[in-house]
Every structure is written in structure tokens, then in C-alpha cells.
PDB file of C-alpha atoms and ligand atoms in Angstrom:
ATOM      1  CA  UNK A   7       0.000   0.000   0.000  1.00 94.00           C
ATOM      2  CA  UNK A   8       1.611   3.324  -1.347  1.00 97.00           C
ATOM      3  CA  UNK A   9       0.144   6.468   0.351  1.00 97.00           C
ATOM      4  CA  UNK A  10       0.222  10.013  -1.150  1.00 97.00           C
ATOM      5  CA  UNK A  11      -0.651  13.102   0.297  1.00 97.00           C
ATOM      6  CA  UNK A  12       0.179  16.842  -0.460  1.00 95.00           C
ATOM      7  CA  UNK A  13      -2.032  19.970  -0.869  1.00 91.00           C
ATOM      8  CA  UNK A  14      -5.002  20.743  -3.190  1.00 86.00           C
ATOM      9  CA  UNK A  15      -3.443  22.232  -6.181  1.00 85.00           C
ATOM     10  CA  UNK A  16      -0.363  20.497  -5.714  1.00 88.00           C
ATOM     11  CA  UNK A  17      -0.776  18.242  -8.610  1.00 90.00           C
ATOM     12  CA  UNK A  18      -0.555  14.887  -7.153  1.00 93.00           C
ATOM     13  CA  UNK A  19      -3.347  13.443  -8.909  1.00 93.00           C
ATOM     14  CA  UNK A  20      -1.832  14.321 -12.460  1.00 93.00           C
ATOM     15  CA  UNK A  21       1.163  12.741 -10.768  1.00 95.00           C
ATOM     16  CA  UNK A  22      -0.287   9.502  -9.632  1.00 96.00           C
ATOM     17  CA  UNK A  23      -2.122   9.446 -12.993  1.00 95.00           C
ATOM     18  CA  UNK A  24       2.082   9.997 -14.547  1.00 96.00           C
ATOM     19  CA  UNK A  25       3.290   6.543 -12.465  1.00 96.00           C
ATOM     20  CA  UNK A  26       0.618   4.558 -13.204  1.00 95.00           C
ATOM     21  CA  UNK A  27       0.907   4.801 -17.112  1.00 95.00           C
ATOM     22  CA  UNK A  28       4.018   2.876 -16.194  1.00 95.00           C
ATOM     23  CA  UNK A  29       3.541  -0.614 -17.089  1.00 93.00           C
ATOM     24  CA  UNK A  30       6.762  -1.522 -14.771  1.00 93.00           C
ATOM     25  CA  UNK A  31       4.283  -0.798 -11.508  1.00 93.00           C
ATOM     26  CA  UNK A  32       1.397  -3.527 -11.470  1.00 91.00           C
ATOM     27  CA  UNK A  33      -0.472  -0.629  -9.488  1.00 94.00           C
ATOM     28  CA  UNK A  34      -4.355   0.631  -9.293  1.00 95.00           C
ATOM     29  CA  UNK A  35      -5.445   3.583  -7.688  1.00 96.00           C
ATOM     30  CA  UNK A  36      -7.896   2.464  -4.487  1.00 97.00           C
ATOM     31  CA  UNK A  37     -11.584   4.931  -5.338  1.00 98.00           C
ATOM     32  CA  UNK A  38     -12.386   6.598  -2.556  1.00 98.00           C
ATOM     33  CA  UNK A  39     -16.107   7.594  -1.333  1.00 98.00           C
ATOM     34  CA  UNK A  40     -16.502  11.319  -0.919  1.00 98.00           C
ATOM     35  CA  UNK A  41     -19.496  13.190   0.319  1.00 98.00           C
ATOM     36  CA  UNK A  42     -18.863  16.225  -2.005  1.00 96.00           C
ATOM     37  CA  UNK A  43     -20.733  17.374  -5.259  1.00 96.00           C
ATOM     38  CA  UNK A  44     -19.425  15.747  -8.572  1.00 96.00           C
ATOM     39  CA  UNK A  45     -17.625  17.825 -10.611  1.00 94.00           C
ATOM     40  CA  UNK A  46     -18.745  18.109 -14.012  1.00 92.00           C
ATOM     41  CA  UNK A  47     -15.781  15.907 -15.588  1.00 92.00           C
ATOM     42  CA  UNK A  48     -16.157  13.479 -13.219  1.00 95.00           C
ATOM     43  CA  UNK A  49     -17.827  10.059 -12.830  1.00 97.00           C
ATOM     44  CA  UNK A  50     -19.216   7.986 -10.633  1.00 98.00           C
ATOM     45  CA  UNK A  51     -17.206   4.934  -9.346  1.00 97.00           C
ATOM     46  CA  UNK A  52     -14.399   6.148 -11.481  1.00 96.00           C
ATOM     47  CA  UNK A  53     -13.014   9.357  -9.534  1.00 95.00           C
ATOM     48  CA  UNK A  54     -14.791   8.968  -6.277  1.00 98.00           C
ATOM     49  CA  UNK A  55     -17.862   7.048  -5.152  1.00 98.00           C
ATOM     50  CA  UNK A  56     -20.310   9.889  -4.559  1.00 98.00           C
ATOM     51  CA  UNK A  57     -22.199   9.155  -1.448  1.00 98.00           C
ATOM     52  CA  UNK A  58     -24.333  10.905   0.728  1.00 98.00           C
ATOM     53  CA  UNK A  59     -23.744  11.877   4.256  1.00 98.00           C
ATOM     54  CA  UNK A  60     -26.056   9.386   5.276  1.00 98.00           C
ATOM     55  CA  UNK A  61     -24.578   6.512   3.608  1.00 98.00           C
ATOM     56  CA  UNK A  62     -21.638   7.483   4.872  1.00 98.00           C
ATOM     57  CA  UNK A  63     -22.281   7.816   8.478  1.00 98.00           C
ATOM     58  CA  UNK A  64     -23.948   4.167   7.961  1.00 98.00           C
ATOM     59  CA  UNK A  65     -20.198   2.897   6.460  1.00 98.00           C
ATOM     60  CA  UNK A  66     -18.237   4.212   9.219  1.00 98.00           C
ATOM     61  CA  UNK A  67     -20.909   2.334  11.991  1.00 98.00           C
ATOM     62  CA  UNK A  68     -20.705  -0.670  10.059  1.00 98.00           C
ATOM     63  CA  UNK A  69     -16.877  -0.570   9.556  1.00 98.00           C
ATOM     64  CA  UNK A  70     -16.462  -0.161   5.744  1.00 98.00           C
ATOM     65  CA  UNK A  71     -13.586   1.902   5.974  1.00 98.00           C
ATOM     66  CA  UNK A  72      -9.553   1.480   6.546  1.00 97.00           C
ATOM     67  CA  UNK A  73      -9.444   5.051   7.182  1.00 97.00           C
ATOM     68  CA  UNK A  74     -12.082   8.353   6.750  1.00 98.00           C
ATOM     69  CA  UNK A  75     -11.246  12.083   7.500  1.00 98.00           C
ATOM     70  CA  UNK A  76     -13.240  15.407   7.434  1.00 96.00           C
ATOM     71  CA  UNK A  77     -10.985  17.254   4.489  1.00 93.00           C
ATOM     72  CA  UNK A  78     -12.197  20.503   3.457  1.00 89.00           C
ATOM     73  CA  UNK A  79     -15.897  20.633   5.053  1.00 90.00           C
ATOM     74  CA  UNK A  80     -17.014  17.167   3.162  1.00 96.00           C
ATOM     75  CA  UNK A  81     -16.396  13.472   4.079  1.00 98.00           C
ATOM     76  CA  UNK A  82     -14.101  11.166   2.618  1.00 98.00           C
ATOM     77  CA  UNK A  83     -12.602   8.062   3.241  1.00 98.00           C
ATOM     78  CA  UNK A  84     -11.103   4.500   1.665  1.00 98.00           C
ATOM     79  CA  UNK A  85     -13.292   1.411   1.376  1.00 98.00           C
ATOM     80  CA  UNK A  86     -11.506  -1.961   2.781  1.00 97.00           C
ATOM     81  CA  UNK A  87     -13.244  -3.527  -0.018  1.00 97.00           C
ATOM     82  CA  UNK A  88     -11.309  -1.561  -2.364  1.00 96.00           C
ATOM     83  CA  UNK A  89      -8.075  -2.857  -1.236  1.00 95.00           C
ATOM     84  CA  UNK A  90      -8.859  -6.538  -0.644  1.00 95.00           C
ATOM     85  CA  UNK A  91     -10.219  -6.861  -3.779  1.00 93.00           C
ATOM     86  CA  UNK A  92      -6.699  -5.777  -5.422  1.00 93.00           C
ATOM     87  CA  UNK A  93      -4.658  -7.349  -3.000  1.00 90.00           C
ATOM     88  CA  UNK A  94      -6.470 -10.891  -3.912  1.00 93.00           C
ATOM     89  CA  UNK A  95      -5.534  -9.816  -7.835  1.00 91.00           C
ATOM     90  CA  UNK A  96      -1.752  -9.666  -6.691  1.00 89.00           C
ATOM     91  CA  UNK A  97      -1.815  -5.587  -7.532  1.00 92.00           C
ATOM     92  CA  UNK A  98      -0.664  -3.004  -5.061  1.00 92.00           C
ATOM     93  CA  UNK A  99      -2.833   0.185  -4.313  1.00 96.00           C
ATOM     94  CA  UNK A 100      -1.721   3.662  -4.168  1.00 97.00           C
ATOM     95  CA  UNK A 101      -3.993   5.557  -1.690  1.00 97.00           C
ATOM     96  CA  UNK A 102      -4.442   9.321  -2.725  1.00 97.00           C
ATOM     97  CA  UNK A 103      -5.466  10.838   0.756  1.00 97.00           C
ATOM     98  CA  UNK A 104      -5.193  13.448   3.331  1.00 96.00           C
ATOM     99  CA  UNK A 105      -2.424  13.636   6.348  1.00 96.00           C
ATOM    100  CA  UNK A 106      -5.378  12.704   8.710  1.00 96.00           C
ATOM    101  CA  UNK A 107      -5.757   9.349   7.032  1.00 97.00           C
ATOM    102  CA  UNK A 108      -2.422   8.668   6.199  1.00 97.00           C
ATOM    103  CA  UNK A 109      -1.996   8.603   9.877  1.00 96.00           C
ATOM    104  CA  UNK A 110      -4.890   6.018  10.201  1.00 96.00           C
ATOM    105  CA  UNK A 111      -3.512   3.786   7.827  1.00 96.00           C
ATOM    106  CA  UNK A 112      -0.103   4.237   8.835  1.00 94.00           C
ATOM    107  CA  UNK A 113      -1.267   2.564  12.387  1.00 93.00           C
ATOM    108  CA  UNK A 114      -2.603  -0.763  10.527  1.00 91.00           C
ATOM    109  CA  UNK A 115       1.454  -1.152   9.393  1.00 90.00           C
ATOM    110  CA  UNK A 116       0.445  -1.784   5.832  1.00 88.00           C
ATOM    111  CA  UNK A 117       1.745   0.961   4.595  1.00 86.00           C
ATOM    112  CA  UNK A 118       5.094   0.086   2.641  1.00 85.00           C
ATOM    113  CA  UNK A 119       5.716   3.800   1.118  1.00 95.00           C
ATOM    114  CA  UNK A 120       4.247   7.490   2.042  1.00 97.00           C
ATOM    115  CA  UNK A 121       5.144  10.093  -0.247  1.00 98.00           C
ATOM    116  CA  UNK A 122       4.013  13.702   0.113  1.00 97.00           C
ATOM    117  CA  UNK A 123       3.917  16.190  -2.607  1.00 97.00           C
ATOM    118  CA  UNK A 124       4.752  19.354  -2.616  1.00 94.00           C
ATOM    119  CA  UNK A 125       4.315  22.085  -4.548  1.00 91.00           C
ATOM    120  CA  UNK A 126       7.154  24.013  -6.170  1.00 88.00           C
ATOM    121  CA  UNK A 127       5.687  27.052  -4.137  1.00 86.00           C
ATOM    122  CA  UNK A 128       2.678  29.080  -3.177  1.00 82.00           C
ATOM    123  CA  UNK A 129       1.617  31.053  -6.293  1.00 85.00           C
ATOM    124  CA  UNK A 130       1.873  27.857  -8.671  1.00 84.00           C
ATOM    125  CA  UNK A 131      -0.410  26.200  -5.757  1.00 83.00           C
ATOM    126  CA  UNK A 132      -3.092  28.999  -6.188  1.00 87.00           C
ATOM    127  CA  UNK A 133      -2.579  29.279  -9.476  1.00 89.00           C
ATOM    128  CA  UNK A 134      -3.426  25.352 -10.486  1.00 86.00           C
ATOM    129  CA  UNK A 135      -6.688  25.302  -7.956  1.00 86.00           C
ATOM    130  CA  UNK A 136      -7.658  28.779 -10.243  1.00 89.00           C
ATOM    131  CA  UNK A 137      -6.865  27.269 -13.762  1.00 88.00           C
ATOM    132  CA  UNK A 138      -8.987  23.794 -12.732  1.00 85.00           C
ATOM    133  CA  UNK A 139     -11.815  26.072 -12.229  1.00 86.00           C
ATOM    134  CA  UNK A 140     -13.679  23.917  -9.824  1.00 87.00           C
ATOM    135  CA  UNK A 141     -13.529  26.156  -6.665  1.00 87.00           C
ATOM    136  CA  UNK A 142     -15.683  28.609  -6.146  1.00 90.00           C
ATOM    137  CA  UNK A 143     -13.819  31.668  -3.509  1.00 91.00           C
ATOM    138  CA  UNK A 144     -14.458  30.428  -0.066  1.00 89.00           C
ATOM    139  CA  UNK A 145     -13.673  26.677  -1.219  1.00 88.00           C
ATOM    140  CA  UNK A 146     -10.454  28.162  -2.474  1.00 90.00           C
ATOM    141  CA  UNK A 147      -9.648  30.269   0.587  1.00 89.00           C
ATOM    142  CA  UNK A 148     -10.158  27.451   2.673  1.00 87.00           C
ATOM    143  CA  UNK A 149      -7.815  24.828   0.149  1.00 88.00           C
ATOM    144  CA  UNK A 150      -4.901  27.094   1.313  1.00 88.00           C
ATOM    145  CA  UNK A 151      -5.338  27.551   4.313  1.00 85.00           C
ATOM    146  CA  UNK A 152      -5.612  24.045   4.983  1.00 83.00           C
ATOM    147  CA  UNK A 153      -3.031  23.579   2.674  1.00 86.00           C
ATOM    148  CA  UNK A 154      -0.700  24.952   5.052  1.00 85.00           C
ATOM    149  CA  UNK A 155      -1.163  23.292   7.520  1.00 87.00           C
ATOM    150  CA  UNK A 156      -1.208  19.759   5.779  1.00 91.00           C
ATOM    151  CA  UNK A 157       2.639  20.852   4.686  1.00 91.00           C
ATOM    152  CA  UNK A 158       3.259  21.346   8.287  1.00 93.00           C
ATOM    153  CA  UNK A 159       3.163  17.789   8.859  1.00 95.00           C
ATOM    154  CA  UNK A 160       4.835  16.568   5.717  1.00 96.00           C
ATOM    155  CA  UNK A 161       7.889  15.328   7.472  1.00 97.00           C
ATOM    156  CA  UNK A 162       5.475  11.971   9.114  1.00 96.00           C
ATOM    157  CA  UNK A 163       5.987  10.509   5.377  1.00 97.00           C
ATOM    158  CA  UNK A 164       8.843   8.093   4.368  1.00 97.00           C
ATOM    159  CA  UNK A 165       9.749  10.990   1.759  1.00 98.00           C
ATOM    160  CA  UNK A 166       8.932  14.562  -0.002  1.00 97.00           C
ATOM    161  CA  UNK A 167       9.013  15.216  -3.462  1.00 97.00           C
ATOM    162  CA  UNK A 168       8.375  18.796  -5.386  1.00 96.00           C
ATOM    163  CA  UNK A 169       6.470  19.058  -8.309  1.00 95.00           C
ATOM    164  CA  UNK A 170       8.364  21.271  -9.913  1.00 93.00           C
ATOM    165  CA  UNK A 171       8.838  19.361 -13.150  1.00 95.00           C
ATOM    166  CA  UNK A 172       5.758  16.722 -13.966  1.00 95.00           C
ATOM    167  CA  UNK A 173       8.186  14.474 -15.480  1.00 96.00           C
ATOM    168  CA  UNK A 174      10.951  14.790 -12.797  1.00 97.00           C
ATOM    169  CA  UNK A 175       9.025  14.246  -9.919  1.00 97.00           C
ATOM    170  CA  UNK A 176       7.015  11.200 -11.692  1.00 97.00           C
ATOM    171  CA  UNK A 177      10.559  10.103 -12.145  1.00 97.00           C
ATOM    172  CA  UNK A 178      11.178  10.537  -8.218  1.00 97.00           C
ATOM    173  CA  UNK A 179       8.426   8.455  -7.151  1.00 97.00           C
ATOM    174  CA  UNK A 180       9.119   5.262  -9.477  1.00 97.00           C
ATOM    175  CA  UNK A 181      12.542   5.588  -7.908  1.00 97.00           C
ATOM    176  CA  UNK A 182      10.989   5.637  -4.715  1.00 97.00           C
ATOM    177  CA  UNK A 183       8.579   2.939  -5.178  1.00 96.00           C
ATOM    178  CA  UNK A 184      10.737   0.623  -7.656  1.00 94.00           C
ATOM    179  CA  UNK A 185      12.917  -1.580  -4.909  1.00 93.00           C
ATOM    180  CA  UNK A 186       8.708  -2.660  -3.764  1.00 91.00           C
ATOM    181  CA  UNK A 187       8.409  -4.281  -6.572  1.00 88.00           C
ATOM    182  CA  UNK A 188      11.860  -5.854  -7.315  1.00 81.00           C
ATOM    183  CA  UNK A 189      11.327  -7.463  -3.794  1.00 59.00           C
ATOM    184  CA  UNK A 190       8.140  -9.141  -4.696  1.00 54.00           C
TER     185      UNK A 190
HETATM  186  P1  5GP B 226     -10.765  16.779  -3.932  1.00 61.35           P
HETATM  187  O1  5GP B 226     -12.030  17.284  -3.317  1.00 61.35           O
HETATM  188  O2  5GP B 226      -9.915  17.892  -4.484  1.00 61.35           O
HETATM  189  O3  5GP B 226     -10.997  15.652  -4.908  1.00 61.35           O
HETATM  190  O4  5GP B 226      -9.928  16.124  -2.758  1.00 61.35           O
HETATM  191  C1  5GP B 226      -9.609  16.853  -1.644  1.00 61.35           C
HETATM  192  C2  5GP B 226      -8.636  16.095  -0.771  1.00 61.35           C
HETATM  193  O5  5GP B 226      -9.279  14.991  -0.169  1.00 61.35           O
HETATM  194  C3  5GP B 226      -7.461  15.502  -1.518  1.00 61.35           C
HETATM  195  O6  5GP B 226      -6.382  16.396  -1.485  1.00 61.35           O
HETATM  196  C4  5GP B 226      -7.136  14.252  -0.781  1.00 61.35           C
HETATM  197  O7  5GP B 226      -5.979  14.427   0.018  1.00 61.35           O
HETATM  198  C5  5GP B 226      -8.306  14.025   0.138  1.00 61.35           C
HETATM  199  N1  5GP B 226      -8.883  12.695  -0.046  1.00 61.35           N
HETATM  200  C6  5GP B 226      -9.350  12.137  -1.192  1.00 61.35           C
HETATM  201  N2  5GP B 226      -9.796  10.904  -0.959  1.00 61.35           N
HETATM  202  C7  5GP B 226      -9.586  10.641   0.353  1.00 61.35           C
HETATM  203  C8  5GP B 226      -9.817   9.515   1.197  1.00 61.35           C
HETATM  204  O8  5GP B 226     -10.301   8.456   0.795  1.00 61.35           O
HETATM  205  N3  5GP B 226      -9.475   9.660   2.496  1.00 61.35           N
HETATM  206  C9  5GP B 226      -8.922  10.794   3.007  1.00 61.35           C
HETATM  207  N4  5GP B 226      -8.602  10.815   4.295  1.00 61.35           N
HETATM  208  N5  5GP B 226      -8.686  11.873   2.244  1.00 61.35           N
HETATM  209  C10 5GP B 226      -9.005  11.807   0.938  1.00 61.35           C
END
């Protein structure tokens, strides 16, 4: 289980999305459940599984989830069944998620990599969240701010990496995640 984390507007999903066109890493991203409103380009079951609060609440009571967090003023969290059903298919699963539940699934000692992006500095951060268009002001304002704060505790991952270069840090993370699967 590979774990990424970094800010909104740090790029990390564009990054992910970089490693996994790499047919070197037998690697799936694990769907997470979100209680937020779609965005326009995205679907159902393939980006997130759209929930509501309700059927969320009713995962976490009966025990759905590896981890959940409150990120941003909406729910979100990793289905167990997501990752058993790769593990049983031999893959691994990269986990895009928040520091909260990187610390959650950090405790289970599954973890075998935690990587946290960073961006190469402020501006280009604000400036990626604006160009994406999918924030309105206060959901922007409050992306930074937590953004901040998430950076704060960047140094509980294995390693950093700065998306300063798409390619370059893509590179950095197959580096980082290569000796996983020359063990196996
Ligand atoms: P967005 O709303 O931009 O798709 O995602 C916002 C943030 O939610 C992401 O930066 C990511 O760190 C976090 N996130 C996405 N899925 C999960 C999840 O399953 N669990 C947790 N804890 N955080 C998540």
C-alpha cells in the first residue's frame, strides 16, 4: 500500500495518474467515497464514489472503511473492499489521501511507502486550484489555508518530493517505489 498526500493544487493526482501509465508498476489507484458534489468531468465509481452523508455515516458504523477524515468541510474516506479486492488480484494500491488518514492507515502497518507532494511554491499552488476552475472563492480560501497546515506535517511521510517538473518528480516516485516491486 503506497500512500500520497500533499495539498489541493499540488498536482498529485496528475502525478499519480504519470506513475501509473508505467507498465513496470502492477499498481491501481484504491476509489475513494466522498461526500462532495461531482464535478462536471467526473464520474461515478471512477473518480470517487459519490455518497451521501447518510450513507456514509452508515459505512463508518458498520466498519467499511480502513481510514475516513473530514478534508475541506465534506467526508471522505477508503473502502476496505477496495483494497482486498486488489490485493487478492496480486496488484498493489496507491492511496491518494489526506495527512489525517495517512496517519490512520499508517497505524494498521500496511503501509510500505508514504510520499508527500509538494508544490514548487505558493503562487503555482493557487494558481493550479484557479486554472482547474472547480472552486468557487471560499472553497479556495479554505484549500490554502488548509493547505498549510497539511505541509506542516509533511515530514510523518517516508519521503517529499516537489512538483516542480511533472516528469521529474514522476521520475522521483518510481525511484521511490521501484525496490517494492523488485522485492516481490
Ligand atoms: P478533492 O475534493 O480535491 O478531490 O480532494 C480533496 C482532498 O481529499 C485531496 O487532497 C485528498 O488528500 C483528500 N482525499 C481524497 N480521498 C480521500 C480519502 O479516501 N481519504 C482521506 N482521508 N482523504 C481523501
Amino acid at each position: 500500500m503506497i500512500v500520497i498526500s500533499g495539498p489541493s493544487g499540488s498536482g498529485k493526482s496528475t502525478l499519480v495518474r504519470e506513475v501509473l501509465k508505467d507498465p513496470a508498476f502492477p499498481l491501481e489507484i484504491s476509489v475513494s467515497v466522498t461526500t462532495r458534489a461531482k464535478r462536471a468531468n467526473e464520474k461515478d465509481g471512477a473518480d470517487y464514489h459519490f455518497w451521501t452523508k447518510e450513507r456514509f455515516q452508515q459505512g463508518v458504523a458498520a466498519g467499511e472503511f480502513l481510514e475516513w477524515a473530514e478534508v475541506y468541510g465534506s467526508f471522505y474516506g477508503t473502502l476496505k473492499e477496495e483494497i482486498a479486492r486488489r490485493r487478492e488480484q496480486g496488484k498493489g494500491v496507491i492511496l491518494e489521501i489526506d495527512v489525517q488518514g495517512a496517519g490512520q492507515v499508517r497505524r494498521t502497518g500496511e503501509v510500505t511507502r508514504s510520499i508527500f507532494v509538494f508544490p514548487p511554491d505558493w503562487q503555482a499552488c493557487e494558481a493550479r486550484l484557479r486554472a482547474r476552475g472547480t472552486e468557487n472563492e471560499e472553497s479556495l480560501g479554505r484549500r490554502l489555508a488548509c493547505a498549510k497546515e497539511e505541509m506542516g506535517r509533511a515530514n510523518e511521510y517516508d519521503y517529499q518530493v516537489v512538483n516542480d517538473d511533472l516528469n521529474r518528480a514522476a521520475g522521483r516516485i518510481k525511484e521511490l517505489i521501484k525496490p517494492l516491486f523488485m522485492e516481490r
